[in-house]
mmCIF file of C-alpha atoms and ligand atoms in Angstrom:
data_model
loop_
_atom_site.group_PDB
_atom_site.id
_atom_site.type_symbol
_atom_site.label_atom_id
_atom_site.label_comp_id
_atom_site.label_asym_id
_atom_site.label_seq_id
_atom_site.Cartn_x
_atom_site.Cartn_y
_atom_site.Cartn_z
ATOM 1 C CA UNK A 1447 -39.378 18.049 -7.593
ATOM 2 C CA UNK A 1448 -40.301 15.676 -10.428
ATOM 3 C CA UNK A 1449 -38.820 12.208 -10.992
ATOM 4 C CA UNK A 1450 -36.775 13.187 -14.047
ATOM 5 C CA UNK A 1451 -35.097 15.900 -11.975
ATOM 6 C CA UNK A 1452 -34.426 13.379 -9.188
ATOM 7 C CA UNK A 1453 -32.607 11.067 -11.554
ATOM 8 C CA UNK A 1454 -30.626 13.899 -13.077
ATOM 9 C CA UNK A 1455 -29.571 15.153 -9.660
ATOM 10 C CA UNK A 1456 -28.684 11.638 -8.509
ATOM 11 C CA UNK A 1457 -26.600 11.087 -11.633
ATOM 12 C CA UNK A 1458 -24.795 14.395 -10.985
ATOM 13 C CA UNK A 1459 -24.067 13.442 -7.366
ATOM 14 C CA UNK A 1460 -22.781 9.985 -8.398
ATOM 15 C CA UNK A 1461 -20.623 11.579 -11.060
ATOM 16 C CA UNK A 1462 -19.206 13.961 -8.469
ATOM 17 C CA UNK A 1463 -18.459 11.042 -6.117
ATOM 18 C CA UNK A 1464 -16.776 9.170 -8.950
ATOM 19 C CA UNK A 1465 -14.630 12.171 -9.856
ATOM 20 C CA UNK A 1466 -13.636 12.542 -6.190
ATOM 21 C CA UNK A 1467 -12.495 8.907 -6.125
ATOM 22 C CA UNK A 1468 -15.427 7.590 -4.072
ATOM 23 C CA UNK A 1469 -16.382 4.508 -6.025
ATOM 24 C CA UNK A 1470 -17.091 1.815 -3.430
ATOM 25 C CA UNK A 1471 -20.039 1.443 -1.073
ATOM 26 C CA UNK A 1472 -18.901 0.170 2.308
ATOM 27 C CA UNK A 1473 -22.253 0.323 4.175
ATOM 28 C CA UNK A 1474 -25.936 1.056 3.530
ATOM 29 C CA UNK A 1475 -26.055 3.901 6.046
ATOM 30 C CA UNK A 1476 -23.461 6.627 6.680
ATOM 31 C CA UNK A 1477 -21.603 6.515 10.025
ATOM 32 C CA UNK A 1478 -20.546 9.661 11.841
ATOM 33 C CA UNK A 1479 -17.097 8.498 13.026
ATOM 34 C CA UNK A 1480 -16.348 11.959 14.445
ATOM 35 C CA UNK A 1481 -19.337 11.624 16.784
ATOM 36 C CA UNK A 1482 -18.460 8.038 17.743
ATOM 37 C CA UNK A 1483 -14.860 8.930 18.500
ATOM 38 C CA UNK A 1484 -16.088 11.521 21.067
ATOM 39 C CA UNK A 1485 -17.886 8.846 23.129
ATOM 40 C CA UNK A 1486 -15.923 7.124 25.900
ATOM 41 C CA UNK A 1487 -15.118 3.566 24.920
ATOM 42 C CA UNK A 1488 -15.993 0.524 27.052
ATOM 43 C CA UNK A 1489 -12.522 0.068 28.592
ATOM 44 C CA UNK A 1490 -12.396 3.791 29.415
ATOM 45 C CA UNK A 1491 -15.765 3.476 31.191
ATOM 46 C CA UNK A 1492 -14.538 0.415 33.108
ATOM 47 C CA UNK A 1493 -11.453 2.349 34.151
ATOM 48 C CA UNK A 1494 -13.548 5.321 35.294
ATOM 49 C CA UNK A 1495 -15.972 3.135 37.231
ATOM 50 C CA UNK A 1496 -13.149 1.192 38.811
ATOM 51 C CA UNK A 1497 -11.309 4.260 40.018
ATOM 52 C CA UNK A 1498 -14.381 6.390 40.948
ATOM 53 C CA UNK A 1499 -16.757 3.948 42.647
ATOM 54 C CA UNK A 1500 -16.384 2.282 46.011
ATOM 55 C CA UNK A 1501 -16.370 -1.540 46.062
ATOM 56 C CA UNK A 1502 -19.976 -2.840 46.105
ATOM 57 C CA UNK A 1503 -19.353 -6.568 46.102
ATOM 58 C CA UNK A 1504 -18.809 -9.024 48.917
ATOM 59 C CA UNK A 1505 -15.301 -9.738 47.656
ATOM 60 C CA UNK A 1506 -13.064 -6.677 47.891
ATOM 61 C CA UNK A 1507 -10.446 -8.419 45.813
ATOM 62 C CA UNK A 1508 -12.401 -8.275 42.524
ATOM 63 C CA UNK A 1509 -12.863 -4.466 42.283
ATOM 64 C CA UNK A 1510 -9.302 -4.019 43.435
ATOM 65 C CA UNK A 1511 -8.193 -6.208 40.550
ATOM 66 C CA UNK A 1512 -10.367 -4.252 38.112
ATOM 67 C CA UNK A 1513 -8.981 -0.975 39.471
ATOM 68 C CA UNK A 1514 -5.497 -2.306 38.871
ATOM 69 C CA UNK A 1515 -5.956 -3.575 35.327
ATOM 70 C CA UNK A 1516 -8.617 -1.160 34.002
ATOM 71 C CA UNK A 1517 -6.249 1.794 33.540
ATOM 72 C CA UNK A 1518 -4.014 -0.544 31.546
ATOM 73 C CA UNK A 1519 -6.955 -1.593 29.358
ATOM 74 C CA UNK A 1520 -7.939 2.060 28.951
ATOM 75 C CA UNK A 1521 -4.414 2.929 27.883
ATOM 76 C CA UNK A 1522 -4.301 -0.032 25.509
ATOM 77 C CA UNK A 1523 -7.634 1.065 24.037
ATOM 78 C CA UNK A 1524 -5.928 4.018 22.337
ATOM 79 C CA UNK A 1525 -3.519 1.718 20.589
ATOM 80 C CA UNK A 1526 -5.810 -1.210 19.834
ATOM 81 C CA UNK A 1527 -4.751 -1.040 16.180
ATOM 82 C CA UNK A 1528 -1.092 -1.542 17.087
ATOM 83 C CA UNK A 1529 -1.205 -5.137 18.413
ATOM 84 C CA UNK A 1530 -3.543 -6.048 15.545
ATOM 85 C CA UNK A 1531 -1.036 -4.687 13.027
ATOM 86 C CA UNK A 1532 1.854 -6.404 14.793
ATOM 87 C CA UNK A 1533 0.028 -9.734 14.698
ATOM 88 C CA UNK A 1534 -0.718 -9.303 10.996
ATOM 89 C CA UNK A 1535 2.916 -8.401 10.288
ATOM 90 C CA UNK A 1536 4.003 -11.508 12.181
ATOM 91 C CA UNK A 1537 1.627 -13.720 10.233
ATOM 92 C CA UNK A 1538 2.716 -12.107 6.937
ATOM 93 C CA UNK A 1539 6.376 -12.695 7.865
ATOM 94 C CA UNK A 1540 5.789 -16.340 8.723
ATOM 95 C CA UNK A 1541 3.737 -17.046 5.597
ATOM 96 C CA UNK A 1542 6.087 -15.276 3.210
ATOM 97 C CA UNK A 1543 9.236 -16.819 4.717
ATOM 98 C CA UNK A 1544 7.862 -20.300 3.997
ATOM 99 C CA UNK A 1545 7.529 -19.551 0.264
ATOM 100 C CA UNK A 1546 10.510 -20.748 -1.726
ATOM 101 C CA UNK A 1547 9.146 -19.851 -5.165
ATOM 102 C CA UNK A 1548 7.207 -16.901 -6.594
ATOM 103 C CA UNK A 1549 4.213 -19.187 -7.206
ATOM 104 C CA UNK A 1550 4.242 -20.273 -3.537
ATOM 105 C CA UNK A 1551 4.515 -16.662 -2.435
ATOM 106 C CA UNK A 1552 1.536 -15.669 -4.574
ATOM 107 C CA UNK A 1553 -0.483 -18.572 -3.140
ATOM 108 C CA UNK A 1554 0.486 -17.508 0.413
ATOM 109 C CA UNK A 1555 -0.586 -13.930 -0.299
ATOM 110 C CA UNK A 1556 -3.923 -15.082 -1.721
ATOM 111 C CA UNK A 1557 -4.528 -17.007 1.522
ATOM 112 C CA UNK A 1558 -3.565 -14.118 3.794
ATOM 113 C CA UNK A 1559 -6.450 -12.161 5.361
ATOM 114 C CA UNK A 1560 -4.457 -9.898 7.691
ATOM 115 C CA UNK A 1561 -4.715 -6.711 5.603
ATOM 116 C CA UNK A 1562 -8.107 -5.033 5.796
ATOM 117 C CA UNK A 1563 -7.693 -3.617 2.271
ATOM 118 C CA UNK A 1564 -8.520 -7.108 1.049
ATOM 119 C CA UNK A 1565 -12.070 -6.814 2.424
ATOM 120 C CA UNK A 1566 -12.988 -4.106 -0.059
ATOM 121 C CA UNK A 1567 -10.882 -5.158 -3.022
ATOM 122 C CA UNK A 1568 -12.177 -7.256 -5.870
ATOM 123 C CA UNK A 1569 -8.893 -9.008 -6.618
ATOM 124 C CA UNK A 1570 -5.419 -9.473 -5.183
ATOM 125 C CA UNK A 1571 -2.798 -7.756 -7.368
ATOM 126 C CA UNK A 1572 0.369 -9.728 -6.819
ATOM 127 C CA UNK A 1573 2.751 -8.822 -9.645
ATOM 128 C CA UNK A 1574 3.312 -8.930 -13.382
ATOM 129 C CA UNK A 1575 6.185 -9.463 -15.816
ATOM 130 C CA UNK A 1576 9.178 -11.733 -16.072
ATOM 131 C CA UNK A 1577 10.310 -13.233 -12.734
ATOM 132 C CA UNK A 1578 13.792 -13.737 -14.215
ATOM 133 C CA UNK A 1579 14.295 -10.097 -15.179
ATOM 134 C CA UNK A 1580 17.027 -7.914 -13.697
ATOM 135 C CA UNK A 1581 14.763 -4.917 -13.220
ATOM 136 C CA UNK A 1582 12.038 -4.737 -10.578
ATOM 137 C CA UNK A 1583 9.594 -1.817 -10.485
ATOM 138 C CA UNK A 1584 7.621 -1.132 -7.317
ATOM 139 C CA UNK A 1585 4.622 1.184 -7.387
ATOM 140 C CA UNK A 1586 2.233 2.376 -4.701
ATOM 141 C CA UNK A 1587 -1.043 0.467 -4.814
ATOM 142 C CA UNK A 1588 -3.499 -1.002 -7.300
ATOM 143 C CA UNK A 1589 -6.076 1.413 -8.696
ATOM 144 C CA UNK A 1590 -9.522 0.674 -10.087
ATOM 145 C CA UNK A 1591 -8.344 -0.998 -13.312
ATOM 146 C CA UNK A 1592 -5.747 -3.072 -11.489
ATOM 147 C CA UNK A 1593 -8.357 -4.165 -8.941
ATOM 148 C CA UNK A 1594 -10.554 -5.437 -11.757
ATOM 149 C CA UNK A 1595 -7.721 -7.133 -13.641
ATOM 150 C CA UNK A 1596 -5.786 -8.469 -10.631
ATOM 151 C CA UNK A 1597 -2.578 -7.109 -12.193
ATOM 152 C CA UNK A 1598 -0.474 -4.040 -11.382
ATOM 153 C CA UNK A 1599 -0.147 -1.057 -13.715
ATOM 154 C CA UNK A 1600 -2.726 -1.901 -16.356
ATOM 155 C CA UNK A 1601 -4.682 1.401 -16.220
ATOM 156 C CA UNK A 1602 -3.767 4.909 -17.321
ATOM 157 C CA UNK A 1603 -0.583 5.013 -15.201
ATOM 158 C CA UNK A 1604 0.431 1.611 -16.545
ATOM 159 C CA UNK A 1605 -0.022 2.759 -20.131
ATOM 160 C CA UNK A 1606 2.260 5.728 -19.536
ATOM 161 C CA UNK A 1607 4.776 3.491 -17.801
ATOM 162 C CA UNK A 1608 4.734 1.060 -20.753
ATOM 163 C CA UNK A 1609 5.385 3.952 -23.164
ATOM 164 C CA UNK A 1610 8.323 5.156 -21.086
ATOM 165 C CA UNK A 1611 9.769 1.645 -20.930
ATOM 166 C CA UNK A 1612 9.354 1.275 -24.697
ATOM 167 C CA UNK A 1613 11.106 4.607 -25.262
ATOM 168 C CA UNK A 1614 14.028 3.243 -23.237
ATOM 169 C CA UNK A 1615 13.920 0.008 -25.290
ATOM 170 C CA UNK A 1616 12.665 -2.044 -22.357
ATOM 171 C CA UNK A 1617 9.935 -4.559 -23.005
ATOM 172 C CA UNK A 1618 7.511 -4.995 -20.108
ATOM 173 C CA UNK A 1619 6.754 -8.730 -20.498
ATOM 174 C CA UNK A 1620 10.416 -9.700 -20.845
ATOM 175 C CA UNK A 1621 12.538 -7.016 -19.177
ATOM 176 C CA UNK A 1622 10.689 -6.100 -15.984
ATOM 177 C CA UNK A 1623 8.952 -7.475 -12.924
ATOM 178 C CA UNK A 1624 6.311 -5.080 -11.540
ATOM 179 C CA UNK A 1625 4.578 -5.018 -8.195
ATOM 180 C CA UNK A 1626 3.292 -2.583 -5.559
ATOM 181 C CA UNK A 1627 3.851 -1.775 -1.879
ATOM 182 C CA UNK A 1628 0.325 -3.075 -1.101
ATOM 183 C CA UNK A 1629 -1.526 -5.798 -2.976
ATOM 184 C CA UNK A 1630 -5.102 -4.597 -2.710
ATOM 185 C CA UNK A 1631 -6.692 -1.379 -3.863
ATOM 186 C CA UNK A 1632 -7.167 1.222 -1.113
ATOM 187 C CA UNK A 1633 -10.782 2.520 -1.273
ATOM 188 C CA UNK A 1634 -11.118 5.650 -3.375
ATOM 189 C CA UNK A 1635 -7.455 5.293 -4.408
ATOM 190 C CA UNK A 1636 -6.263 6.842 -1.159
ATOM 191 C CA UNK A 1637 -2.612 6.470 -0.150
ATOM 192 C CA UNK A 1638 -2.018 3.246 1.807
ATOM 193 C CA UNK A 1639 -1.572 3.776 5.549
ATOM 194 C CA UNK A 1640 1.622 2.950 7.435
ATOM 195 C CA UNK A 1641 -0.120 -0.104 8.956
ATOM 196 C CA UNK A 1642 -1.142 -1.353 5.493
ATOM 197 C CA UNK A 1643 2.359 -1.004 4.041
ATOM 198 C CA UNK A 1644 3.860 -2.582 7.191
ATOM 199 C CA UNK A 1645 1.536 -5.589 6.864
ATOM 200 C CA UNK A 1646 2.264 -6.084 3.152
ATOM 201 C CA UNK A 1647 6.005 -5.463 3.499
ATOM 202 C CA UNK A 1648 7.065 -9.073 4.316
ATOM 203 C CA UNK A 1649 5.443 -10.226 1.058
ATOM 204 C CA UNK A 1650 7.168 -7.437 -0.854
ATOM 205 C CA UNK A 1651 10.578 -8.156 0.679
ATOM 206 C CA UNK A 1652 10.232 -11.884 0.030
ATOM 207 C CA UNK A 1653 9.353 -11.069 -3.584
ATOM 208 C CA UNK A 1654 12.599 -9.095 -3.842
ATOM 209 C CA UNK A 1655 14.553 -11.984 -2.298
ATOM 210 C CA UNK A 1656 13.056 -14.485 -4.732
ATOM 211 C CA UNK A 1657 13.348 -12.311 -7.863
ATOM 212 C CA UNK A 1658 16.896 -11.162 -6.946
ATOM 213 C CA UNK A 1659 16.729 -8.067 -9.195
ATOM 214 C CA UNK A 1660 19.958 -6.304 -10.106
ATOM 215 C CA UNK A 1661 18.115 -2.987 -10.076
ATOM 216 C CA UNK A 1662 15.024 -1.904 -8.126
ATOM 217 C CA UNK A 1663 13.046 1.206 -9.031
ATOM 218 C CA UNK A 1664 10.681 2.758 -6.509
ATOM 219 C CA UNK A 1665 7.922 4.513 -8.448
ATOM 220 C CA UNK A 1666 6.806 7.490 -6.388
ATOM 221 C CA UNK A 1667 6.981 8.674 -2.811
ATOM 222 C CA UNK A 1668 5.015 5.883 -1.146
ATOM 223 C CA UNK A 1669 7.189 3.118 -2.604
ATOM 224 C CA UNK A 1670 10.423 5.009 -1.869
ATOM 225 C CA UNK A 1671 9.408 5.924 1.694
ATOM 226 C CA UNK A 1672 8.170 2.413 2.441
ATOM 227 C CA UNK A 1673 11.217 0.599 1.092
ATOM 228 C CA UNK A 1674 13.778 3.015 2.531
ATOM 229 C CA UNK A 1675 11.879 3.604 5.803
ATOM 230 C CA UNK A 1676 12.298 7.345 5.394
ATOM 231 C CA UNK A 1677 10.070 10.375 5.639
ATOM 232 C CA UNK A 1678 11.957 12.289 2.913
ATOM 233 C CA UNK A 1679 9.906 13.410 -0.062
ATOM 234 C CA UNK A 1680 10.278 11.936 -3.557
ATOM 235 C CA UNK A 1681 11.703 15.180 -5.014
ATOM 236 C CA UNK A 1682 14.596 14.909 -2.577
ATOM 237 C CA UNK A 1683 15.064 11.152 -3.085
ATOM 238 C CA UNK A 1684 14.636 10.781 -6.845
ATOM 239 C CA UNK A 1685 17.544 10.306 -9.225
ATOM 240 C CA UNK A 1686 19.998 9.084 -6.560
ATOM 241 C CA UNK A 1687 21.086 5.454 -6.134
ATOM 242 C CA UNK A 1688 20.640 4.046 -2.663
ATOM 243 C CA UNK A 1689 21.427 0.727 -1.060
ATOM 244 C CA UNK A 1690 18.469 -1.323 0.108
ATOM 245 C CA UNK A 1691 19.345 -4.140 2.489
ATOM 246 C CA UNK A 1692 17.068 -7.121 3.050
ATOM 247 C CA UNK A 1693 18.238 -9.920 5.351
ATOM 248 C CA UNK A 1694 21.863 -9.061 4.778
ATOM 249 C CA UNK A 1695 21.542 -8.870 0.993
ATOM 250 C CA UNK A 1696 22.173 -5.490 -0.674
ATOM 251 C CA UNK A 1697 20.188 -4.211 -3.667
ATOM 252 C CA UNK A 1698 20.634 -1.075 -5.779
ATOM 253 C CA UNK A 1699 17.516 1.082 -5.673
ATOM 254 C CA UNK A 1700 16.608 4.215 -7.569
ATOM 255 C CA UNK A 1701 13.594 6.274 -6.497
ATOM 256 C CA UNK A 1702 11.848 8.031 -9.389
ATOM 257 C CA UNK A 1703 8.582 9.823 -10.098
ATOM 258 C CA UNK A 1704 5.292 7.970 -10.229
ATOM 259 C CA UNK A 1705 3.461 7.983 -13.609
ATOM 260 C CA UNK A 1706 0.431 9.626 -11.920
ATOM 261 C CA UNK A 1707 2.699 12.572 -11.049
ATOM 262 C CA UNK A 1708 3.768 12.760 -14.696
ATOM 263 C CA UNK A 1709 0.130 12.920 -15.823
ATOM 264 C CA UNK A 1710 -0.439 15.835 -13.456
ATOM 265 C CA UNK A 1711 2.896 17.545 -14.177
ATOM 266 C CA UNK A 1712 4.032 16.776 -17.742
ATOM 267 C CA UNK A 1713 7.083 19.031 -17.303
ATOM 268 C CA UNK A 1714 8.439 16.477 -14.812
ATOM 269 C CA UNK A 1715 8.742 13.881 -17.611
ATOM 270 C CA UNK A 1716 12.192 15.319 -18.274
ATOM 271 C CA UNK A 1717 13.324 14.244 -14.792
ATOM 272 C CA UNK A 1718 11.723 10.808 -15.189
ATOM 273 C CA UNK A 1719 13.578 10.377 -18.481
ATOM 274 C CA UNK A 1720 16.906 11.267 -16.818
ATOM 275 C CA UNK A 1721 16.177 8.612 -14.175
ATOM 276 C CA UNK A 1722 15.293 6.065 -16.845
ATOM 277 C CA UNK A 1723 18.640 6.672 -18.552
ATOM 278 C CA UNK A 1724 20.391 6.097 -15.205
ATOM 279 C CA UNK A 1725 18.496 2.805 -14.869
ATOM 280 C CA UNK A 1726 19.527 1.723 -18.377
ATOM 281 C CA UNK A 1727 23.145 2.576 -17.617
ATOM 282 C CA UNK A 1728 23.092 0.622 -14.337
ATOM 283 C CA UNK A 1729 21.574 -2.404 -16.099
ATOM 284 C CA UNK A 1730 24.333 -2.217 -18.698
ATOM 285 C CA UNK A 1731 27.007 -2.058 -15.954
ATOM 286 C CA UNK A 1732 25.479 -5.028 -14.115
ATOM 287 C CA UNK A 1733 25.368 -7.086 -17.308
ATOM 288 C CA UNK A 1734 29.079 -6.718 -17.957
HETATM 289 N N1 URA B 594 -0.452 3.046 -9.544
HETATM 290 C C1 URA B 594 0.339 2.233 -8.807
HETATM 291 O O1 URA B 594 1.129 2.699 -8.000
HETATM 292 N N2 URA B 594 0.251 0.937 -8.998
HETATM 293 C C2 URA B 594 -0.575 0.385 -9.875
HETATM 294 O O2 URA B 594 -0.582 -0.837 -9.984
HETATM 295 C C3 URA B 594 -1.398 1.232 -10.622
HETATM 296 C C4 URA B 594 -1.330 2.563 -10.449
#
């Protein structure tokens, strides 16, 4: 194989990765996580040793103690992620609750290291638009362009969203406040996990409390499911007003289709337009 061929093949492979959404390098060497997950973990080994072996030490109390606690550690080992997530949610709640302005909330989010998405992201994408607007749009997660710009909805999906807003005579810089369910780009544009949305949620809810929008629009299934804590799909949820309650305060929320869905399925633009008209009507009602 000559060098020119090598380069051509490498370029083809990189192109294929890029098209598949793999556009970050997280380590120099690949890791076979399937293989690693088959190996017994340290706490499991301790538990096995503690229950299988006879006490070898002079003090019988120590192995007895290990035998007692090791099964608990082994059980906890399967849910190690859970306490970590809970701690991060707690920290996010405490930090966000202290913020009494949008600027303070953004500063608190920039400081927060509890969401692992931040480790691979280039920038934190907090929000964009007019903090005094009546309409708040909530998308899924920053993509590649948003990660570079540090602003939500600036890429292809954002351009489509801007066009739709313009068609409905809504001006993005003055009429809307836009954010996402998570504030850092998930690698390869994958859907954020439940743990990631749970961790970011206190910052999102505090944003809602501080913006006090008259109307909230959940763009796509992830935003709708996260905000409404439901497993229902977006096709079932879209186009129907629902009440979202945060700390005793009620907000009107309309789930609608995500712009990325409209790129893939242009025929669905008709439904998105119907939803947009409902939003306009609700804004008109709330104004009077
Ligand atoms: N898609 C989203 O959900 N949010 C963005 O910010 C960009 C694309």
